[in-house]
Short mmCIF file of C-alpha atoms in Angstrom, two decimals:
data_model
loop_
_atom_site.label_atom_id
_atom_site.label_comp_id
_atom_site.label_asym_id
_atom_site.label_seq_id
_atom_site.Cartn_x
_atom_site.Cartn_y
_atom_site.Cartn_z
CA MET A 1 70.42 49.32 75.26
CA GLY A 2 69.27 47.63 78.34
CA ALA A 3 71.11 47.23 81.75
CA PRO A 4 71.31 43.71 81.47
CA GLN A 5 73.21 44.33 78.06
CA LEU A 6 75.24 47.04 79.24
CA ARG A 7 76.57 45.26 81.87
CA ARG A 8 77.68 42.33 79.72
CA LYS A 9 78.77 44.38 76.78
CA CYS A 10 81.30 45.71 79.75
CA ARG A 11 82.07 43.02 81.04
CA SER A 12 83.51 41.69 77.51
CA LEU A 13 85.11 44.96 77.05
CA LEU A 14 87.51 44.97 80.54
CA SER A 15 88.05 41.59 80.50
CA GLY A 16 86.68 38.83 77.55
CA GLY A 17 83.94 38.31 79.51
CA ASP A 18 84.92 38.21 83.74
CA PRO A 19 82.38 39.49 85.34
CA ALA A 20 84.61 40.15 88.24
CA ALA A 21 86.52 42.84 86.43
CA CYS A 22 83.68 44.82 87.12
CA ALA A 23 83.55 44.93 90.49
CA LYS A 24 86.82 45.86 91.38
CA THR A 25 86.59 49.39 92.60
CA GLY A 26 84.28 51.38 93.74
CA ALA A 27 80.84 53.03 90.92
CA GLU A 28 79.92 54.99 88.76
CA ALA A 29 76.49 56.02 87.32
CA CYS A 30 76.43 55.64 83.89
CA PRO A 31 74.53 58.19 81.77
CA THR A 32 72.34 56.23 79.61
CA MET A 33 70.56 53.63 82.23
CA ALA A 34 68.29 55.73 84.02
CA GLY A 35 68.35 54.31 87.92
CA HIS A 36 70.76 52.16 87.51
CA ARG A 37 74.43 51.68 88.54
CA PHE A 38 77.29 49.42 87.34
CA ASP A 39 81.06 49.26 88.28
CA THR A 40 83.08 51.38 86.33
CA CYS A 41 86.34 52.78 88.18
CA GLY A 42 89.06 51.56 86.90
CA MET A 43 88.46 51.23 83.43
CA ASP A 44 90.67 52.30 80.75
CA ARG A 45 89.91 55.64 78.93
CA SER A 46 89.13 53.66 75.45
CA VAL A 47 86.86 51.68 77.11
CA LYS A 48 84.57 54.27 79.28
CA SER A 49 84.26 56.04 75.33
CA ARG A 50 83.40 52.98 73.58
CA LEU A 51 80.38 52.61 76.26
CA GLY A 52 79.64 56.26 76.18
CA PHE A 53 81.00 56.99 79.15
CA SER A 54 82.57 60.66 79.31
CA ARG A 55 84.89 61.63 81.98
CA PRO A 56 83.48 64.61 85.14
CA VAL A 57 83.61 68.04 84.35
CA VAL A 58 86.08 69.88 86.67
CA LEU A 59 85.65 73.76 86.28
CA THR A 60 88.51 75.19 88.43
CA PHE A 61 89.46 79.01 88.93
CA VAL A 62 92.47 79.68 89.95
CA ARG A 63 94.21 82.91 89.55
CA TYR A 64 97.51 81.84 88.17
CA TYR A 65 98.27 78.74 86.04
CA LEU A 66 101.28 76.98 84.02
CA PRO A 67 103.65 78.61 82.61
CA GLY A 68 102.94 80.54 85.55
CA TYR A 69 105.50 79.80 88.25
CA LYS A 70 105.98 83.09 90.51
CA SER A 71 102.76 82.91 92.40
CA GLY A 72 104.32 79.77 94.34
CA GLY A 73 102.14 77.00 95.77
CA PRO A 74 98.82 76.60 94.28
CA VAL A 75 99.63 76.88 90.73
CA ARG A 76 101.87 73.91 91.73
CA THR A 77 98.74 72.72 93.97
CA ILE A 78 96.95 72.70 91.13
CA ALA A 79 99.60 71.05 87.94
CA ASN A 80 100.15 68.82 90.46
CA LEU A 81 96.09 67.03 90.47
CA VAL A 82 96.36 67.47 87.49
CA ALA A 83 98.67 65.54 86.35
CA ALA A 84 97.53 63.16 89.10
CA LEU A 85 93.92 62.75 88.20
CA GLY A 86 93.91 63.68 84.83
CA ASP A 87 92.86 61.04 83.30
CA GLU A 88 89.45 60.07 85.31
CA LEU A 89 88.77 63.89 85.30
CA ASP A 90 88.16 66.80 82.86
CA PHE A 91 90.04 69.92 83.95
CA ARG A 92 88.68 73.42 82.69
CA ILE A 93 90.45 75.79 84.17
CA VAL A 94 89.95 79.30 83.96
CA THR A 95 93.00 81.84 84.93
CA SER A 96 94.94 84.84 83.62
CA ASP A 97 96.42 85.72 80.89
CA ARG A 98 100.27 86.62 82.65
CA ASP A 99 101.94 85.83 85.73
CA ALA A 100 102.20 87.50 89.39
CA THR A 101 103.77 90.98 88.79
CA ASP A 102 103.32 90.91 85.17
CA THR A 103 102.09 93.61 82.84
CA MET A 104 101.74 91.61 79.94
CA PRO A 105 100.28 88.51 78.30
CA TYR A 106 101.98 85.07 77.96
CA PRO A 107 104.00 85.45 74.64
CA HIS A 108 102.19 81.61 73.19
CA LEU A 109 98.87 83.05 73.61
CA ASP A 110 99.37 85.68 70.50
CA GLY A 111 96.01 87.57 71.64
CA ARG A 112 94.09 84.26 71.39
CA SER A 113 90.96 83.95 73.63
CA GLU A 114 90.33 80.18 73.64
CA TRP A 115 90.38 76.70 75.62
CA LEU A 116 93.51 75.69 75.11
CA ASP A 117 95.62 71.86 75.87
CA VAL A 118 97.60 72.57 78.37
CA ARG A 119 98.94 69.27 79.11
CA LYS A 120 96.15 67.08 80.70
CA ALA A 121 93.61 70.19 81.22
CA LYS A 122 91.62 72.50 79.36
CA VAL A 123 92.94 75.81 80.02
CA LEU A 124 90.91 79.62 79.13
CA TYR A 125 93.42 82.99 79.62
CA LEU A 126 91.44 85.61 80.63
CA SER A 127 92.82 89.45 80.03
CA PRO A 128 92.17 91.73 83.17
CA SER A 129 88.73 92.69 80.67
CA GLN A 130 87.58 89.14 80.25
CA MET A 131 87.11 89.07 84.12
CA LYS A 132 83.98 91.11 84.09
CA LEU A 133 81.16 89.42 86.02
CA ARG A 134 78.98 88.77 83.01
CA ASN A 135 81.49 87.49 81.85
CA ILE A 136 82.57 84.99 84.54
CA ALA A 137 79.16 83.55 84.46
CA ARG A 138 78.97 83.02 80.83
CA ILE A 139 81.30 80.93 81.37
CA ILE A 140 80.11 78.25 84.43
CA GLY A 141 77.22 78.69 82.09
CA GLU A 142 78.61 77.28 78.96
CA VAL A 143 80.68 74.86 79.78
CA PRO A 144 78.66 71.81 81.24
CA HIS A 145 80.16 70.28 84.64
CA GLU A 146 79.95 68.73 87.81
CA THR A 147 81.57 70.55 89.86
CA LEU A 148 82.65 74.23 90.28
CA TYR A 149 86.23 74.60 91.59
CA LEU A 150 87.57 77.91 93.31
CA ASN A 151 90.65 77.94 94.37
CA SER A 152 90.95 80.91 97.56
CA PHE A 153 88.49 82.71 99.66
CA PHE A 154 89.66 85.80 99.02
CA ASP A 155 90.32 86.47 95.82
CA PRO A 156 87.88 88.86 94.32
CA ILE A 157 87.56 87.98 90.41
CA PHE A 158 88.49 84.04 89.97
CA THR A 159 85.97 83.28 93.86
CA LEU A 160 84.31 86.42 94.83
CA LYS A 161 82.48 86.63 91.05
CA PRO A 162 81.80 82.96 90.26
CA LEU A 163 80.26 82.67 94.25
CA LEU A 164 78.46 85.64 93.47
CA ALA A 165 76.99 84.34 89.28
CA ARG A 166 75.64 81.39 90.81
CA ARG A 167 74.45 83.53 94.34
CA LEU A 168 72.15 85.69 91.46
CA GLY A 169 71.19 83.18 89.26
CA LEU A 170 73.68 84.30 86.11
CA ALA A 171 74.93 80.73 86.07
CA PRO A 172 73.60 77.17 87.26
CA ARG A 173 74.03 76.25 91.05
CA ASN A 174 76.15 73.24 90.49
CA ARG A 175 78.39 71.44 93.19
CA CYS A 176 81.06 74.28 94.28
CA ILE A 177 84.29 73.14 96.17
CA VAL A 178 86.07 76.10 97.69
CA ALA A 179 89.89 75.14 98.56
CA PRO A 180 91.15 78.58 101.18
CA ARG A 181 94.58 77.31 100.32
CA GLY A 182 95.50 78.20 104.59
CA GLU A 183 93.73 81.60 104.24
CA PHE A 184 91.90 80.70 107.25
CA SER A 185 94.84 80.41 109.11
CA PRO A 186 95.38 82.73 112.53
CA ALA A 187 98.20 84.12 111.07
CA ALA A 188 96.85 84.27 107.68
CA LEU A 189 94.30 86.31 108.93
CA ASP A 190 95.82 88.44 111.27
CA LEU A 191 97.17 89.86 108.31
CA LYS A 192 94.92 92.59 106.55
CA ALA A 193 92.57 91.54 109.61
CA ALA A 194 89.89 94.56 109.24
CA LYS A 195 89.64 94.34 105.25
CA LYS A 196 89.30 89.97 105.82
CA ARG A 197 86.31 91.27 109.09
CA VAL A 198 85.01 93.11 106.59
CA PHE A 199 84.81 90.73 103.76
CA LEU A 200 83.75 87.69 105.70
CA ALA A 201 80.70 89.71 107.40
CA VAL A 202 79.45 91.10 104.05
CA SER A 203 79.55 87.39 101.94
CA ARG A 204 78.20 85.77 104.95
CA GLY A 205 75.45 87.89 104.70
CA ALA A 206 74.53 88.34 100.52
CA GLY A 207 74.51 84.04 101.36
CA LEU A 208 77.90 83.16 99.26
CA TYR A 209 79.03 80.14 101.74
CA ARG A 210 75.24 78.17 100.79
CA ASP A 211 75.46 74.71 99.62
CA LEU A 212 79.54 74.47 99.29
CA ILE A 213 81.95 71.90 99.68
CA TRP A 214 85.03 73.38 101.50
CA GLN A 215 88.40 71.51 100.59
CA ALA A 216 91.11 71.46 103.85
CA SER A 217 94.00 70.38 103.02
CA SER A 218 94.42 68.62 106.31
CA GLU A 219 92.51 68.09 110.01
CA HIS A 220 94.15 71.29 110.82
CA GLU A 221 92.75 73.38 108.22
CA ALA A 222 89.93 71.94 108.81
CA GLY A 223 89.31 73.35 112.26
CA ASP A 224 90.39 76.80 110.53
CA ILE A 225 87.68 76.32 108.33
CA GLY A 226 85.11 75.47 110.52
CA ARG A 227 86.15 78.51 113.19
CA THR A 228 85.98 81.02 110.85
CA ILE A 229 82.53 80.21 108.47
CA GLY A 230 81.09 78.68 111.20
CA GLY A 231 77.91 76.08 111.19
CA ILE A 232 77.25 76.58 107.62
CA ALA A 233 80.36 74.91 106.62
CA SER A 234 78.90 71.49 107.10
CA ASP A 235 79.95 69.56 104.11
CA ILE A 236 84.34 70.16 105.12
CA ARG A 237 86.36 67.41 103.16
CA VAL A 238 90.22 66.45 103.78
CA SER A 239 92.85 65.71 100.93
CA ALA A 240 95.78 66.34 101.47
CA ASN A 241 98.37 68.05 98.21
CA LEU A 242 99.54 66.16 95.98
CA SER A 243 103.62 66.25 95.63
CA ALA A 244 104.85 66.47 92.11
CA GLN A 245 105.61 63.14 90.36
CA VAL A 246 109.71 63.05 91.14
CA ASP A 247 110.98 60.58 89.04
CA GLY A 248 112.58 57.46 91.56
CA LYS A 249 115.75 57.57 90.00
CA SER A 250 116.46 61.15 89.51
CA GLU A 251 119.48 62.40 91.46
CA PHE A 252 120.16 66.32 91.79
CA PRO A 253 123.69 67.27 92.18
CA HIS A 254 124.57 67.74 95.14
CA ARG A 255 128.88 68.92 96.04
CA PRO A 256 129.82 68.06 99.16
CA ARG A 257 130.77 71.19 102.44
CA GLU A 258 134.20 70.99 102.24
CA GLN A 259 136.06 71.89 105.93
CA GLY A 260 136.34 75.62 106.26
CA GLU A 261 133.90 77.06 103.46
CA PRO A 262 130.69 78.83 104.89
CA LEU A 263 127.41 76.83 105.38
CA ARG A 264 125.21 77.07 102.48
CA ILE A 265 121.33 77.69 103.44
CA CYS A 266 118.60 79.31 101.28
CA PHE A 267 115.03 80.92 101.18
CA LEU A 268 112.95 79.89 98.59
CA SER A 269 109.39 81.59 99.14
CA ARG A 270 107.96 84.40 97.68
CA ILE A 271 108.48 87.48 99.80
CA SER A 272 105.71 88.33 102.04
CA PRO A 273 105.61 88.71 105.76
CA MET A 274 103.63 85.33 105.72
CA LYS A 275 106.93 83.72 104.99
CA ASN A 276 109.11 85.18 107.67
CA LEU A 277 112.08 86.50 105.69
CA ASP A 278 112.43 89.12 108.42
CA PHE A 279 112.48 86.61 111.11
CA ALA A 280 115.54 84.71 109.52
CA LEU A 281 117.47 87.06 109.06
CA GLU A 282 117.08 88.46 112.41
CA VAL A 283 117.97 85.02 113.31
CA LEU A 284 121.17 84.56 111.18
CA ARG A 285 122.27 88.05 114.07
CA LYS A 286 122.26 85.61 116.60
CA VAL A 287 124.33 82.84 114.69
CA ARG A 288 127.91 82.29 115.52
CA ALA A 289 128.78 79.86 112.61
CA SER A 290 129.23 81.68 109.11
CA VAL A 291 127.00 80.88 107.01
CA ARG A 292 126.36 81.99 103.23
CA PHE A 293 122.68 82.59 103.08
CA ASP A 294 120.65 82.92 99.68
CA ILE A 295 117.52 84.54 98.98
CA TYR A 296 115.12 83.43 96.17
CA GLY A 297 111.30 83.88 94.92
CA LEU A 298 108.75 87.24 94.45
CA VAL A 299 109.02 90.12 95.99
CA ASP A 300 105.21 90.02 96.63
CA ASP A 301 105.64 93.06 99.20
CA GLN A 302 107.89 95.81 98.20
CA ASP A 303 108.08 97.82 101.53
CA TYR A 304 108.85 94.33 103.63
CA TRP A 305 111.40 93.92 101.04
CA LYS A 306 112.75 96.98 102.36
CA ILE A 307 112.54 95.98 105.58
CA CYS A 308 114.39 92.61 105.23
CA GLN A 309 116.84 94.19 103.09
CA ASN A 310 117.31 96.71 106.19
CA ILE A 311 118.09 93.88 108.51
CA SER A 312 120.71 92.80 105.50
CA SER A 313 122.32 95.00 105.78
CA ILE A 314 123.52 95.42 109.58
CA LEU A 315 124.22 91.62 109.75
CA PRO A 316 127.90 90.90 111.07
CA ASN A 317 130.38 89.28 109.36
CA ASN A 318 130.30 85.55 109.12
CA ILE A 319 126.66 86.28 107.11
CA SER A 320 126.72 86.82 103.60
CA THR A 321 123.62 87.55 102.13
CA SER A 322 122.50 87.73 98.12
CA TYR A 323 119.22 88.00 96.91
CA LEU A 324 119.02 85.85 93.06
CA GLY A 325 115.75 86.00 92.09
CA ILE A 326 113.20 83.44 90.61
CA VAL A 327 113.45 80.40 90.10
CA ASP A 328 111.84 78.51 87.30
CA HIS A 329 109.63 75.68 88.53
CA GLU A 330 111.79 72.73 86.45
CA ASP A 331 114.34 74.28 88.05
CA VAL A 332 113.61 74.44 91.56
CA LEU A 333 115.32 70.74 93.01
CA ALA A 334 118.12 71.61 91.11
CA THR A 335 118.33 74.83 93.20
CA LEU A 336 117.68 73.43 96.28
CA SER A 337 119.90 70.24 95.93
CA ARG A 338 122.60 72.25 95.88
CA TYR A 339 122.58 74.07 100.09
CA ASP A 340 122.72 72.18 103.05
CA LEU A 341 120.03 73.71 104.76
CA PHE A 342 116.29 74.73 103.26
CA PHE A 343 115.15 77.56 106.12
CA LEU A 344 112.14 78.92 105.61
CA PRO A 345 110.20 80.65 108.99
CA THR A 346 106.71 80.38 107.82
CA ARG A 347 103.88 81.85 109.76
CA GLY A 348 101.87 78.70 107.96
CA GLU A 349 101.55 76.84 105.61
CA ASN A 350 98.16 73.97 104.60
CA TYR A 351 100.75 72.22 102.57
CA GLY A 352 104.57 73.52 101.39
CA HIS A 353 105.36 72.96 98.41
CA ALA A 354 108.56 74.13 98.69
CA ILE A 355 109.22 72.10 102.45
CA ILE A 356 108.57 68.54 100.52
CA GLU A 357 110.43 69.85 97.95
CA SER A 358 113.72 70.27 99.62
CA LEU A 359 113.29 67.00 101.44
CA ALA A 360 112.93 64.94 97.43
CA ALA A 361 115.99 67.21 96.84
CA GLY A 362 117.59 65.38 99.80
CA THR A 363 118.21 69.21 101.77
CA PRO A 364 117.19 68.86 105.56
CA VAL A 365 114.38 71.26 106.27
CA LEU A 366 114.22 74.64 109.14
CA ILE A 367 110.57 75.08 109.08
CA THR A 368 108.02 76.50 112.29
CA ASP A 369 105.76 74.24 114.02
CA SER A 370 102.93 75.72 111.56
CA THR A 371 102.97 73.48 108.54
CA PRO A 372 101.87 69.57 108.38
CA TRP A 373 105.60 68.58 108.31
CA ARG A 374 105.94 67.55 111.88
CA ASP A 375 108.35 65.44 113.91
CA LEU A 376 111.02 66.10 111.23
CA SER A 377 114.24 66.57 114.70
CA ASN A 378 112.57 62.78 115.26
CA LYS A 379 112.83 62.27 111.65
CA GLY A 380 116.50 63.02 110.43
CA ILE A 381 115.58 65.38 108.34
CA GLY A 382 115.58 68.95 109.72
CA TRP A 383 113.61 70.71 112.91
CA ASP A 384 109.99 72.12 112.92
CA LEU A 385 110.30 74.77 115.68
CA PRO A 386 107.75 77.23 117.52
CA LEU A 387 108.09 81.10 116.65
CA ASP A 388 108.82 82.50 119.58
CA ASP A 389 112.02 80.82 119.84
CA GLY A 390 114.45 82.41 117.82
CA LYS A 391 117.80 80.83 119.81
CA ALA A 392 116.82 77.38 119.21
CA PHE A 393 116.71 78.66 115.27
CA ALA A 394 120.38 79.60 115.63
CA HIS A 395 121.31 76.89 117.59
CA CYS A 396 120.47 74.02 114.70
CA ILE A 397 122.23 76.44 111.61
CA ASP A 398 125.53 76.42 114.66
CA TYR A 399 124.43 72.70 114.87
CA VAL A 400 124.01 71.58 111.00
CA SER A 401 127.48 73.78 110.83
CA ALA A 402 129.54 71.30 112.44
CA LEU A 403 127.97 68.56 111.06
CA SER A 404 130.80 66.19 109.31
CA GLN A 405 130.25 64.67 106.07
CA GLU A 406 129.11 61.50 106.62
CA GLU A 407 126.93 63.05 109.01
CA CYS A 408 125.62 65.54 106.48
CA LYS A 409 125.10 62.10 103.97
CA ARG A 410 123.09 60.99 106.02
CA SER A 411 120.34 63.39 106.83
CA ARG A 412 120.08 63.89 103.18
CA ASP A 413 119.70 60.02 102.35
CA LEU A 414 117.39 60.08 104.81
CA ALA A 415 115.48 63.29 103.35
CA VAL A 416 114.98 61.66 100.25
CA ALA A 417 113.79 58.09 101.53
CA PHE A 418 111.00 60.46 103.34
CA PHE A 419 109.77 62.30 100.76
CA ARG A 420 109.89 58.54 97.74
CA GLU A 421 107.75 57.19 101.04
CA HIS A 422 105.63 59.90 100.75
CA GLN A 423 105.06 59.67 96.99
CA LYS A 424 103.93 56.27 97.36
CA SER A 425 100.76 57.48 99.33
CA LEU A 426 98.20 55.89 97.51
CA LYS A 427 95.34 57.22 100.29
CA THR A 428 96.24 60.60 99.39
CA ILE A 429 94.70 60.34 95.51
CA ALA A 430 91.75 58.61 96.60
CA ASP A 431 90.98 61.31 98.97
CA ASN A 432 91.62 63.73 95.97
CA ARG A 433 89.92 60.99 93.81
CA ALA A 434 86.66 61.76 96.29
CA LEU A 435 86.49 65.16 96.42
CA PHE A 436 85.53 65.14 92.81
CA THR A 437 83.52 62.37 92.74
CA ARG A 438 81.84 61.68 96.29
CA PRO A 439 78.71 63.05 96.25
CA THR A 440 77.86 66.42 98.51
CA GLY A 441 76.63 65.92 102.07
CA ARG A 442 78.48 62.20 102.76
#
């Protein structure tokens, strides 16, 4: 079929012959029209199928994915991306067959090693014995794809091995996007700093950085990538993480705090030095108000957890703490909604899913100034404070404790309104779409 005939067929299928229907948004190359281009963005999937178009394949490597939930952010980041763009892009996800800290595979796999449909993506779950370099290279070679998408920098299996496979010629060198997911922030690089410096030097010397696209979730992270990788990171693209889609009619239960009842605060994140739970506990030692502090999350570092437990044991009598385990992602919003304040003094976040989810649930947040969520006090939905001022954190907690029920309700309403406005942003979806469809170097 020639170009004019195919264009006419396109117009007919789209709108009964309306030529303008094919020229509303963007353009996509047609596989049957060598050297020709015409507009197809915005087409219904069935129309594209009848025209012979297929969705661009994004071969995605990420250490943990659904139904996993213990590792936090990256699982939610990819799940939200698939939910938003899975009708336009063909996501093939390669991941571990078990969740973080688990020793057994997901029960539903039943020993199978095949591509499975998981919502809008196809997922291949690998056992530890299947994570060898040669098998990783085989998967990359066998799955025709436009983009290889790696969701970490320091992961030795799900990033290093795909990059090695490309570098050694064991797998095709298609366009490759690396998303460091906050691993290049100064605070993150300070953790196990010597080991990371060696990794960076060796991988740079091996030429693993060549011809890569780097995804940053903010302009701030783009700066971190540039400083860490240097001039060879010539193609850095900013596309913010997508938040989970929450039904605008959804309401989450919140019982107003009665006079004399302790202030209800929660920490919901991985328990690791990066998330800074020990700092939160030290802050509580300075608080005068009566507080119930509940801790949720995967214990990522047992030695660090012992430090936190030791601090908990010497807190004053006006502070009570409890560790309540890990929350399934489906229950996160309902859990957060039960509290008066979400406290996460993180050393740094490239996004911070739990922060925006707390606001979606109507719970104000007390966080550091090392996340994308800033100027919260002026918005009436929380505080973002520097880590070198522990007294300021304690003052905020005492302030919230003194608020009336009416003042608390106003803050909760503002938090939900902020989330709903954020959720409406079409630019974030457009930026993520462009990440996978815009040509390299543009």
